[in-house]
mmCIF file of N, CA and C in Angstrom:
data_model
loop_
_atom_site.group_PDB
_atom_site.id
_atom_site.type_symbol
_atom_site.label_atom_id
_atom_site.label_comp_id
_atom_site.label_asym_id
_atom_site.label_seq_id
_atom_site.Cartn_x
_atom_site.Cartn_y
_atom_site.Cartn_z
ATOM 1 N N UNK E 135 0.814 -1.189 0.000
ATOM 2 C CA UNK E 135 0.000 0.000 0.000
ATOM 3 C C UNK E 135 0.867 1.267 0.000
ATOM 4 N N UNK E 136 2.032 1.100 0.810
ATOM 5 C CA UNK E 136 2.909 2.654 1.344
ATOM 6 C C UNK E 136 3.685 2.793 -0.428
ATOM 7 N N UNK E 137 4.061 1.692 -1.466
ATOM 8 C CA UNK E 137 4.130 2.133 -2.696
ATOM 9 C C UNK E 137 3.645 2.916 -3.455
ATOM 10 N N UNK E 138 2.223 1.977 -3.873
ATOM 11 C CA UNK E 138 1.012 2.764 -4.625
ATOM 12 C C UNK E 138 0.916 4.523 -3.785
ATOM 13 N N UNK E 139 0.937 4.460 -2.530
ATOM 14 C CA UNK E 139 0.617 5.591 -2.504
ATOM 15 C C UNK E 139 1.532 6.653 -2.524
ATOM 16 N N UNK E 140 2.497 6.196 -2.673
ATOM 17 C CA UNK E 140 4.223 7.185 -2.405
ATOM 18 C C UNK E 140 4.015 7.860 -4.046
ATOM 19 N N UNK E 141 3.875 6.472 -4.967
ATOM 20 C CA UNK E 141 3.658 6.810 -6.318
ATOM 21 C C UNK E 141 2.228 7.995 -6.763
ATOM 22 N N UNK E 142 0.962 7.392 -6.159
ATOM 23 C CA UNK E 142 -0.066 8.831 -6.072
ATOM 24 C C UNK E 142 -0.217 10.250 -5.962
ATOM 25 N N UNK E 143 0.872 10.410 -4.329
ATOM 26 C CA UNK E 143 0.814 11.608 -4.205
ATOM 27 C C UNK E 143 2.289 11.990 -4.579
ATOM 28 N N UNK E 144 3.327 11.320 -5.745
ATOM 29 C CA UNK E 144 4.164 12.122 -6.410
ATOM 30 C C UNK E 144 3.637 13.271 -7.604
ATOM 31 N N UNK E 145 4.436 14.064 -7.757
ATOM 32 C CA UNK E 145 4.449 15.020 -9.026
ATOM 33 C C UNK E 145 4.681 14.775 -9.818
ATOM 34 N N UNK E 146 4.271 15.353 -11.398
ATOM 35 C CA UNK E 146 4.325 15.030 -12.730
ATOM 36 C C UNK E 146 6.059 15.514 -12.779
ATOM 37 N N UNK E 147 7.086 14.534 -13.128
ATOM 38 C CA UNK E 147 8.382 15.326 -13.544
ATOM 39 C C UNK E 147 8.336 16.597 -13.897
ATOM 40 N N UNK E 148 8.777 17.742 -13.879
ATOM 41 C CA UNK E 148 9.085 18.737 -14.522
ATOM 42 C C UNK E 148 9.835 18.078 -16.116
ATOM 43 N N UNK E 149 9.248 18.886 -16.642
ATOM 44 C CA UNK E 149 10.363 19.039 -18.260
ATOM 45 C C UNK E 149 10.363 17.190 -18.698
ATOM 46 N N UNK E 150 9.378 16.909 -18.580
ATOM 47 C CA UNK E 150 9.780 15.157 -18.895
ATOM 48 C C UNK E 150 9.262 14.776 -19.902
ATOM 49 N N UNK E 151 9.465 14.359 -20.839
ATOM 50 C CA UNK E 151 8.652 14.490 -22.173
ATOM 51 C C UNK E 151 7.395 12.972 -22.058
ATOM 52 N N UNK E 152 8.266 11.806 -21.040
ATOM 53 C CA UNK E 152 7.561 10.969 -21.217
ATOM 54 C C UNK E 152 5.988 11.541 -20.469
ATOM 55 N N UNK E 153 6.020 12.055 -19.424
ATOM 56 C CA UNK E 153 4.510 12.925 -19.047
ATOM 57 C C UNK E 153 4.372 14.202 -19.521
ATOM 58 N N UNK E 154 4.266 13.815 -20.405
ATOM 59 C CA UNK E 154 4.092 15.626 -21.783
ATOM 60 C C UNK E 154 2.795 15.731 -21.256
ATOM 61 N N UNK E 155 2.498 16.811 -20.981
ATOM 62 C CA UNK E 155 1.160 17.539 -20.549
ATOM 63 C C UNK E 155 0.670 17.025 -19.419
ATOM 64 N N UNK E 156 0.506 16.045 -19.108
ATOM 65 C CA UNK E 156 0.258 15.351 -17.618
ATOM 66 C C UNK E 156 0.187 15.758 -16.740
ATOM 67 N N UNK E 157 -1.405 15.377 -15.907
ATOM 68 C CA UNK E 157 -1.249 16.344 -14.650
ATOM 69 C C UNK E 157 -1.149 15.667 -13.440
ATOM 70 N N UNK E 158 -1.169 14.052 -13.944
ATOM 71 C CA UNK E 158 -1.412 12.606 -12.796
ATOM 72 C C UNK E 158 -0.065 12.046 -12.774
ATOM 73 N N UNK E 159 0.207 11.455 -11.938
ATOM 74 C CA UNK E 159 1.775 10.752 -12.189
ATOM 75 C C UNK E 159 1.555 9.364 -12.616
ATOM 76 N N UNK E 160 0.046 8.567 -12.110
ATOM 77 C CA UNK E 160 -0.316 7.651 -12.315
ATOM 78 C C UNK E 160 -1.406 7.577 -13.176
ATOM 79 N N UNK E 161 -1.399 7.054 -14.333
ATOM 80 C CA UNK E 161 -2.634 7.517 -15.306
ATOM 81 C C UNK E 161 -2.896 6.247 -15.668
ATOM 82 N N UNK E 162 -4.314 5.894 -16.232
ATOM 83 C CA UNK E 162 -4.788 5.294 -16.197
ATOM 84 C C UNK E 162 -4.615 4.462 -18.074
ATOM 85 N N UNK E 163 -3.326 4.587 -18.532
ATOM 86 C CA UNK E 163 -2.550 4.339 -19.409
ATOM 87 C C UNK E 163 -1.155 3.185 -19.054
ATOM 88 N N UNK E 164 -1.667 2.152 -19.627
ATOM 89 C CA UNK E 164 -0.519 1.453 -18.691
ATOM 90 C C UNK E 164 1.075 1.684 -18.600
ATOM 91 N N UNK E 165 1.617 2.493 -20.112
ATOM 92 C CA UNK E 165 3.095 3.203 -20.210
ATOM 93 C C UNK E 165 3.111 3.616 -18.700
ATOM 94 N N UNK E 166 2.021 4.608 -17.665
ATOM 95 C CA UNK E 166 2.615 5.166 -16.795
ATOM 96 C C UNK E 166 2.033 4.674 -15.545
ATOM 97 N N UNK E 167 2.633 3.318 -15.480
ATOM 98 C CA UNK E 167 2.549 2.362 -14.293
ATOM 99 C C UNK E 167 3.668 0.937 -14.505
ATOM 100 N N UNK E 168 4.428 1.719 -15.429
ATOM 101 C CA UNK E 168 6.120 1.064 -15.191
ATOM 102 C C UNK E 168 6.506 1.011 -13.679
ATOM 103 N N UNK E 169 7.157 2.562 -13.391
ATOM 104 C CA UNK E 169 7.559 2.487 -12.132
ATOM 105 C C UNK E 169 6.746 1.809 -11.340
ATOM 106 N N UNK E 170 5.769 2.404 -10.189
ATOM 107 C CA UNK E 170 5.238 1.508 -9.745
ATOM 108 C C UNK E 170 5.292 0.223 -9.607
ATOM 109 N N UNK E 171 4.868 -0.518 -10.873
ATOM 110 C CA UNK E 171 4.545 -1.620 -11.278
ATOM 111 C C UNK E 171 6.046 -2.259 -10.660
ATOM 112 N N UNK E 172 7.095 -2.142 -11.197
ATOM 113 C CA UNK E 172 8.333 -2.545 -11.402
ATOM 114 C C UNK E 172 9.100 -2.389 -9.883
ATOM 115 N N UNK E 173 8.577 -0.859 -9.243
ATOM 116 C CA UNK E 173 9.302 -0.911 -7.983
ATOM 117 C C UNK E 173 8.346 -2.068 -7.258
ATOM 118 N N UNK E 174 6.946 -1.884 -7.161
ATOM 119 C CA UNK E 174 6.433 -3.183 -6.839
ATOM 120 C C UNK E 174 6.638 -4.678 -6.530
ATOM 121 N N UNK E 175 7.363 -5.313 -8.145
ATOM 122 C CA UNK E 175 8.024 -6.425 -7.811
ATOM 123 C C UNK E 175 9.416 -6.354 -7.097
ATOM 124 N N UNK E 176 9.968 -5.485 -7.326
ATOM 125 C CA UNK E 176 10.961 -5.327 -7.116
ATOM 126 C C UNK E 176 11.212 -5.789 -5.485
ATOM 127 N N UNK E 177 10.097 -4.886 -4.266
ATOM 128 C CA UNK E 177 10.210 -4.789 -3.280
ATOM 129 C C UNK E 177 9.694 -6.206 -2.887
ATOM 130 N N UNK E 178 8.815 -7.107 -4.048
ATOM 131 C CA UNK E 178 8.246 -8.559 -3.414
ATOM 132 C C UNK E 178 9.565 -9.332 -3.865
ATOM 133 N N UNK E 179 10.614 -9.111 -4.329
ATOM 134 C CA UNK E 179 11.461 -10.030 -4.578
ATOM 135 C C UNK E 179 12.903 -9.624 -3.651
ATOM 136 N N UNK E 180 12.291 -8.749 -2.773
ATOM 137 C CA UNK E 180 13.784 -8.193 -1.193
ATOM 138 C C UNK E 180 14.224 -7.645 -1.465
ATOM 139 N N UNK E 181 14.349 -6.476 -1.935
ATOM 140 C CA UNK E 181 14.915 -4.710 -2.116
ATOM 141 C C UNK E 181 14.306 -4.331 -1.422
ATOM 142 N N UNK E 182 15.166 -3.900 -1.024
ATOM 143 C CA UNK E 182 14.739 -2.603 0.050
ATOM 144 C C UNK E 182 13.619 -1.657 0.090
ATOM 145 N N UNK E 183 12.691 -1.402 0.741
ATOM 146 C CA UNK E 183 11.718 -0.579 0.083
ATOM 147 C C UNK E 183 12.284 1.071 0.354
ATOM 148 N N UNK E 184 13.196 1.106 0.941
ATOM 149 C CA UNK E 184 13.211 2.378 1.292
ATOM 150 C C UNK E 184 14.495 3.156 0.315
ATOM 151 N N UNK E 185 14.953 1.811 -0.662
ATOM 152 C CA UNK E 185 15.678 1.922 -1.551
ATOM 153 C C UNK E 185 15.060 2.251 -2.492
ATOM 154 N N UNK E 186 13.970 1.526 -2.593
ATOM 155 C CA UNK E 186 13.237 1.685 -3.799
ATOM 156 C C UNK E 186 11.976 3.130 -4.192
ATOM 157 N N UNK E 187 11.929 3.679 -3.304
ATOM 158 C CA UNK E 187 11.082 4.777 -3.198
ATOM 159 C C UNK E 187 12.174 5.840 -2.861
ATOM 160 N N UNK E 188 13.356 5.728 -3.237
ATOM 161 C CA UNK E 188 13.991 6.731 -2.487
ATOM 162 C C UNK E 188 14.478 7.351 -4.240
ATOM 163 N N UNK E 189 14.789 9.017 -3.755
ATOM 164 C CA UNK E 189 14.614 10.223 -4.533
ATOM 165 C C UNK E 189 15.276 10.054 -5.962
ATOM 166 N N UNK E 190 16.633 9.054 -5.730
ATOM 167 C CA UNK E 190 17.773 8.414 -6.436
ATOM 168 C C UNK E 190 17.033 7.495 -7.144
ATOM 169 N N UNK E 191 16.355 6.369 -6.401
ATOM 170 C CA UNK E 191 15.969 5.061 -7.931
ATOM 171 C C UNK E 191 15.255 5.832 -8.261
ATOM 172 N N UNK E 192 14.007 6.481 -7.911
ATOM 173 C CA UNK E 192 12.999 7.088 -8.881
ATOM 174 C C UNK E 192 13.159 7.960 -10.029
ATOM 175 N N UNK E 193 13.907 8.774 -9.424
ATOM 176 C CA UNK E 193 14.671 10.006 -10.534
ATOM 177 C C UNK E 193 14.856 9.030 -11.630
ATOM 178 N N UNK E 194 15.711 8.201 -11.117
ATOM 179 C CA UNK E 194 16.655 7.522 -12.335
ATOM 180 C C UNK E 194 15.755 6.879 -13.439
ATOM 181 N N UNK E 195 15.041 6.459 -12.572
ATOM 182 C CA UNK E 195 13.898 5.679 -13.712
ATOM 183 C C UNK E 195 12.855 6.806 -14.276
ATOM 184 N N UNK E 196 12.523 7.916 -13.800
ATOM 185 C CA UNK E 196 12.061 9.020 -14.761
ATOM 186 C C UNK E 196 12.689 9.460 -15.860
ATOM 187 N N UNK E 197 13.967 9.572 -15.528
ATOM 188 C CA UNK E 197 15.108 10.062 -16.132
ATOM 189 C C UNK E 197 15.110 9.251 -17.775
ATOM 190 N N UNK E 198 15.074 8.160 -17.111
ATOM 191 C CA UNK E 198 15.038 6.833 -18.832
ATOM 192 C C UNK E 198 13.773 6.962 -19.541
ATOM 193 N N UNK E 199 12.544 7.247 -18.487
ATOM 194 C CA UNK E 199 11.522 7.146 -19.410
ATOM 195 C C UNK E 199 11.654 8.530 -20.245
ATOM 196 N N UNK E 200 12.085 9.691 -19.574
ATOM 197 C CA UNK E 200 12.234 11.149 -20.210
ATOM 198 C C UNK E 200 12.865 11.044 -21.575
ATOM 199 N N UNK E 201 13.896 9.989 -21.642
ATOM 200 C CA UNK E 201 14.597 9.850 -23.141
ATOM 201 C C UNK E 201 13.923 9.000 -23.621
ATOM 202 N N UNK E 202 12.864 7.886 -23.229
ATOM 203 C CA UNK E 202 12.003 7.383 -23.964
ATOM 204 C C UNK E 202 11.591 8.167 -25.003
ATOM 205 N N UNK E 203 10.714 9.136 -24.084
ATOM 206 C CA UNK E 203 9.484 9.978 -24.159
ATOM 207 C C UNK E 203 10.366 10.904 -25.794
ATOM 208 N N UNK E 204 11.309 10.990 -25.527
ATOM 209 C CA UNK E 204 12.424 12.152 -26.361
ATOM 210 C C UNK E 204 12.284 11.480 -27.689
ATOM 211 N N UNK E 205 12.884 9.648 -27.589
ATOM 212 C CA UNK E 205 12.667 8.776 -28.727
ATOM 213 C C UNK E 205 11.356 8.937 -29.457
ATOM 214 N N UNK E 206 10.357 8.902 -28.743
ATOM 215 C CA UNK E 206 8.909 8.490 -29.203
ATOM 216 C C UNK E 206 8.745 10.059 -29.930
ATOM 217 N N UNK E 207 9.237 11.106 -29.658
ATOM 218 C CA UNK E 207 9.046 12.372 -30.364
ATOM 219 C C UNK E 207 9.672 12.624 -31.235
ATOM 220 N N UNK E 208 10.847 11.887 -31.270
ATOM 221 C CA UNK E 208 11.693 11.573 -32.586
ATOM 222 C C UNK E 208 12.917 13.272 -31.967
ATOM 223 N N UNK E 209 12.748 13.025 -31.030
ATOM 224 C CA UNK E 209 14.207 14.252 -30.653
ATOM 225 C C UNK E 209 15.493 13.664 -30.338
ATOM 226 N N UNK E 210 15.601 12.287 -30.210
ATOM 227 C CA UNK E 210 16.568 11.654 -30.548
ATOM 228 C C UNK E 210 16.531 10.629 -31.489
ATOM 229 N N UNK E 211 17.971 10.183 -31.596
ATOM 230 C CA UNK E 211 17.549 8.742 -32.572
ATOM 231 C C UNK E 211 18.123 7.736 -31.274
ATOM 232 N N UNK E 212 17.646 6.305 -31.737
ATOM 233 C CA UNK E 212 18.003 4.984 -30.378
ATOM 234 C C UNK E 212 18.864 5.173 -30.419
ATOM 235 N N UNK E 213 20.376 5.306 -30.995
ATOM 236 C CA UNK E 213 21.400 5.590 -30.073
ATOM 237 C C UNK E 213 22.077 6.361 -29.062
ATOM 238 N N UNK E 214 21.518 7.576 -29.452
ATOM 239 C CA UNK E 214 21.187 8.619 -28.689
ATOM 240 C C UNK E 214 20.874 8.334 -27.243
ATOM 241 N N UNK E 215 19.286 7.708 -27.323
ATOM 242 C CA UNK E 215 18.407 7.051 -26.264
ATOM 243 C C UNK E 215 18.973 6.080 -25.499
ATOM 244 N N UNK E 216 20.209 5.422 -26.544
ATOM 245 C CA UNK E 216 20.771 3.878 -25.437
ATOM 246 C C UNK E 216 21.796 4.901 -24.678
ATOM 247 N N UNK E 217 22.739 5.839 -25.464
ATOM 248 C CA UNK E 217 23.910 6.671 -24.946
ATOM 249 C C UNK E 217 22.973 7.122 -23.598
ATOM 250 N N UNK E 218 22.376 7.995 -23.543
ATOM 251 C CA UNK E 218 21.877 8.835 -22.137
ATOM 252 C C UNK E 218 21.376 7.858 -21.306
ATOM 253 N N UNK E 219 20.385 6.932 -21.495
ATOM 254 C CA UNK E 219 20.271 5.967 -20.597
ATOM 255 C C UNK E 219 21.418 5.585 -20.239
ATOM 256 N N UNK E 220 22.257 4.616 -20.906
ATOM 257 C CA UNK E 220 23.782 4.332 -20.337
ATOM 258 C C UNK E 220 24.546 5.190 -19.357
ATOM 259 N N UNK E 221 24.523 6.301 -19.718
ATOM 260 C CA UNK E 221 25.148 7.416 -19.143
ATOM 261 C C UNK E 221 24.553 7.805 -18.277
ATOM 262 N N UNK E 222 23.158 7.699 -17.445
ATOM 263 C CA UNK E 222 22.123 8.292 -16.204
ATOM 264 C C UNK E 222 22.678 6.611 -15.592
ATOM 265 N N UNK E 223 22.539 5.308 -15.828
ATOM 266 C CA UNK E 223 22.217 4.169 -15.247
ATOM 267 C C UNK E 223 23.943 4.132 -14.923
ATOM 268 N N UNK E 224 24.758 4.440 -15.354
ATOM 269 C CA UNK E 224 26.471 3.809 -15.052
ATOM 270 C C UNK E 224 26.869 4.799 -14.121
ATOM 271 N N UNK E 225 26.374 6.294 -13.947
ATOM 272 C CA UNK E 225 26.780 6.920 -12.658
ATOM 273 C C UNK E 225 25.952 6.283 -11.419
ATOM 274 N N UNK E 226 25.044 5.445 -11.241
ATOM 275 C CA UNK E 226 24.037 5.341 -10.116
ATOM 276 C C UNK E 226 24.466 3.467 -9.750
ATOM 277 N N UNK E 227 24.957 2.638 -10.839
ATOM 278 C CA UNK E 227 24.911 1.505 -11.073
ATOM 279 C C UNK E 227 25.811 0.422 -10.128
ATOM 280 N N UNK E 228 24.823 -0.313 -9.316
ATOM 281 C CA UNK E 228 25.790 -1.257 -8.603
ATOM 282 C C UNK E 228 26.673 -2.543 -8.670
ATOM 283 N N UNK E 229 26.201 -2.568 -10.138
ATOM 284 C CA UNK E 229 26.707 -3.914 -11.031
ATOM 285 C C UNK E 229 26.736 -3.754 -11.943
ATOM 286 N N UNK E 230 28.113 -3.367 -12.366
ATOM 287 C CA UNK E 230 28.728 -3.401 -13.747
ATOM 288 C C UNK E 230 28.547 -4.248 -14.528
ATOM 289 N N UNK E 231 28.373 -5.070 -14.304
ATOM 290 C CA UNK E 231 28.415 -6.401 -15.102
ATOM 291 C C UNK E 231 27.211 -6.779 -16.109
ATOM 292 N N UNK E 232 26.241 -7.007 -15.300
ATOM 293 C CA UNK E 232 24.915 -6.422 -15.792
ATOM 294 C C UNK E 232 24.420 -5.176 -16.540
ATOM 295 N N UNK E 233 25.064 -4.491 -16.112
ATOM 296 C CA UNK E 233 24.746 -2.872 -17.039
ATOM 297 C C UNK E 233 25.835 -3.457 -18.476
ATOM 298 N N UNK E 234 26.788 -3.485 -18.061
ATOM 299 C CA UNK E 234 27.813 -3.864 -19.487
ATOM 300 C C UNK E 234 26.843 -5.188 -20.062
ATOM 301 N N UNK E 235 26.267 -5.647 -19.747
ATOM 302 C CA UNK E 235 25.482 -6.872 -20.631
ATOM 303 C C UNK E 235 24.668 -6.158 -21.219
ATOM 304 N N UNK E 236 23.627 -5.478 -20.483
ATOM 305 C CA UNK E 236 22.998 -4.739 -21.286
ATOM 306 C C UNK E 236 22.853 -3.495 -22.308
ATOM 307 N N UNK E 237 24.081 -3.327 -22.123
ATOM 308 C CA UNK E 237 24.762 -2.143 -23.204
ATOM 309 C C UNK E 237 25.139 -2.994 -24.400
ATOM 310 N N UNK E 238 25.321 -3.972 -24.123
ATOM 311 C CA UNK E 238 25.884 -4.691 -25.206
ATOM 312 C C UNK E 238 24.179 -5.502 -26.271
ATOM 313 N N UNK E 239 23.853 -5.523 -25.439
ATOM 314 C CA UNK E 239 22.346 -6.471 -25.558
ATOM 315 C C UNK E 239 21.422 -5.070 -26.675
ATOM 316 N N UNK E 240 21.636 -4.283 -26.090
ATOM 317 C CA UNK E 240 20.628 -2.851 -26.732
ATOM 318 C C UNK E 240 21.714 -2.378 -27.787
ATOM 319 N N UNK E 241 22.719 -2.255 -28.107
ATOM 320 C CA UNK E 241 23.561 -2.235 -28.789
ATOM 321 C C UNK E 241 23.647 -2.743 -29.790
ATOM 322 N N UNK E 242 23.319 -4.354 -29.566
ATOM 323 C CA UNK E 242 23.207 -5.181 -31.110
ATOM 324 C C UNK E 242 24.535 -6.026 -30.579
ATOM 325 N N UNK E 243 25.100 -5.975 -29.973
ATOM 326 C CA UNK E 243 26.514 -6.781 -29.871
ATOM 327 C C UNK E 243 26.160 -7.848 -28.792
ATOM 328 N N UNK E 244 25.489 -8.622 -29.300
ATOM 329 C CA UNK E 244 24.640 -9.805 -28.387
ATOM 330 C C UNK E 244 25.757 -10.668 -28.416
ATOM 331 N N UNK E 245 26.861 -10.885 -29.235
ATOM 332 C CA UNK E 245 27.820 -12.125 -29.282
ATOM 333 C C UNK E 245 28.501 -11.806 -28.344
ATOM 334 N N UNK E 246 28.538 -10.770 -27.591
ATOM 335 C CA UNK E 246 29.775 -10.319 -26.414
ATOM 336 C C UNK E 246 29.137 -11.002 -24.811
ATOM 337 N N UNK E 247 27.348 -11.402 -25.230
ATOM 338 C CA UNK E 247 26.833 -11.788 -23.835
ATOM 339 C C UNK E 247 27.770 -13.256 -23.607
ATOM 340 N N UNK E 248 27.663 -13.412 -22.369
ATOM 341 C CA UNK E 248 27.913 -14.551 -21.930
ATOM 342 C C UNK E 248 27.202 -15.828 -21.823
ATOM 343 N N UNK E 249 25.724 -15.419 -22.253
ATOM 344 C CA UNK E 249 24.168 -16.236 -22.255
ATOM 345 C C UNK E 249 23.989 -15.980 -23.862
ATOM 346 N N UNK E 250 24.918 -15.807 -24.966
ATOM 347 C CA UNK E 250 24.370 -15.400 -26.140
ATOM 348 C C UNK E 250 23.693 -16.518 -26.657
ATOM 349 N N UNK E 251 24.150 -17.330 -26.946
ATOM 350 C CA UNK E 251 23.651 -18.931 -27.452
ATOM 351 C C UNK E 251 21.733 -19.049 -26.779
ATOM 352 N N UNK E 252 21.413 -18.367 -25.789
ATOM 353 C CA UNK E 252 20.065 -18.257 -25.432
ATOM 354 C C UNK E 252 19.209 -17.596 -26.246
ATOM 355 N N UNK E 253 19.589 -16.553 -26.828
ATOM 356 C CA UNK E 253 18.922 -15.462 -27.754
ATOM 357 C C UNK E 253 18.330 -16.350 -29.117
ATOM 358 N N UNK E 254 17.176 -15.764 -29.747
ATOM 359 C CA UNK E 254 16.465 -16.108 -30.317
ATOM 360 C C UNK E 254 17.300 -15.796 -31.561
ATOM 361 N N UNK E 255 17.131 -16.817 -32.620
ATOM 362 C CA UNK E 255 18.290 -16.115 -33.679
ATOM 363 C C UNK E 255 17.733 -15.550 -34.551
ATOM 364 N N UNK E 256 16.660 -15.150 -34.718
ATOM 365 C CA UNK E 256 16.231 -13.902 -35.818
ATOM 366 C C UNK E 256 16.225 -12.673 -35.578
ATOM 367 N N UNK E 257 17.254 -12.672 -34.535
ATOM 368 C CA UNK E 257 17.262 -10.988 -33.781
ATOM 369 C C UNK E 257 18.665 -10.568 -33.786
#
């Protein structure tokens, strides 16, 4: 309950393109019930909740959807979108390892994973 409602009575980002005009933080659009949704499991699978509602993960994850939001307007192109994500997630990031997988994974350089042989091969 102390989630959902941390998420309710937050504010629409300033300047965020992914809540362009938005006056709810939680709308009744499922794009904007990522967070939530995600800090949600997150906290049923033992994270911290006070990690997870705190000023730092949230930002951060506004922050990605904001260059979403940038992609979907066509003010960047995806590399662009993978660069700034990369670049907001590797100053905050507690496992390199994982972030470098997934740079590589969004990248296109799937042969560098260590799980590549898992990947579907028409991709």
């Amino acid at each position: 309950m102390e989630i959902g409602r941390f998420f309710v009575d937050r504010k629409v980002p300033a300047n965020n393109y992914y809540w362009n005009k938005r006056l709810l933080y939680m709308h009744n659009m499922p794009g904007y019930l990522f967070i939530p949704v995600y800090t949600d499991i997150a906290y049923r699978l033992g994270l911290p909740k006070q990690q997870l509602l705190s000023e730092e993960y949230v930002t951060l994850a506004e922050d990605i959807l904001n260059s979403a939001g940038k992609l979907e307007f066509n003010l960047c192109t995806y590399k662009e979108h993978i660069r700034e994500c990369t670049d907001l997630s590797r100053a905050k990031c507690n496992n390199t390892e994982f972030l470098n997988d997934l740079i590589y994974y969004f990248n296109g350089e799937k042969e560098k994973l260590p799980w590549h042989w898992a990947l579907p091969l028409n991709r």
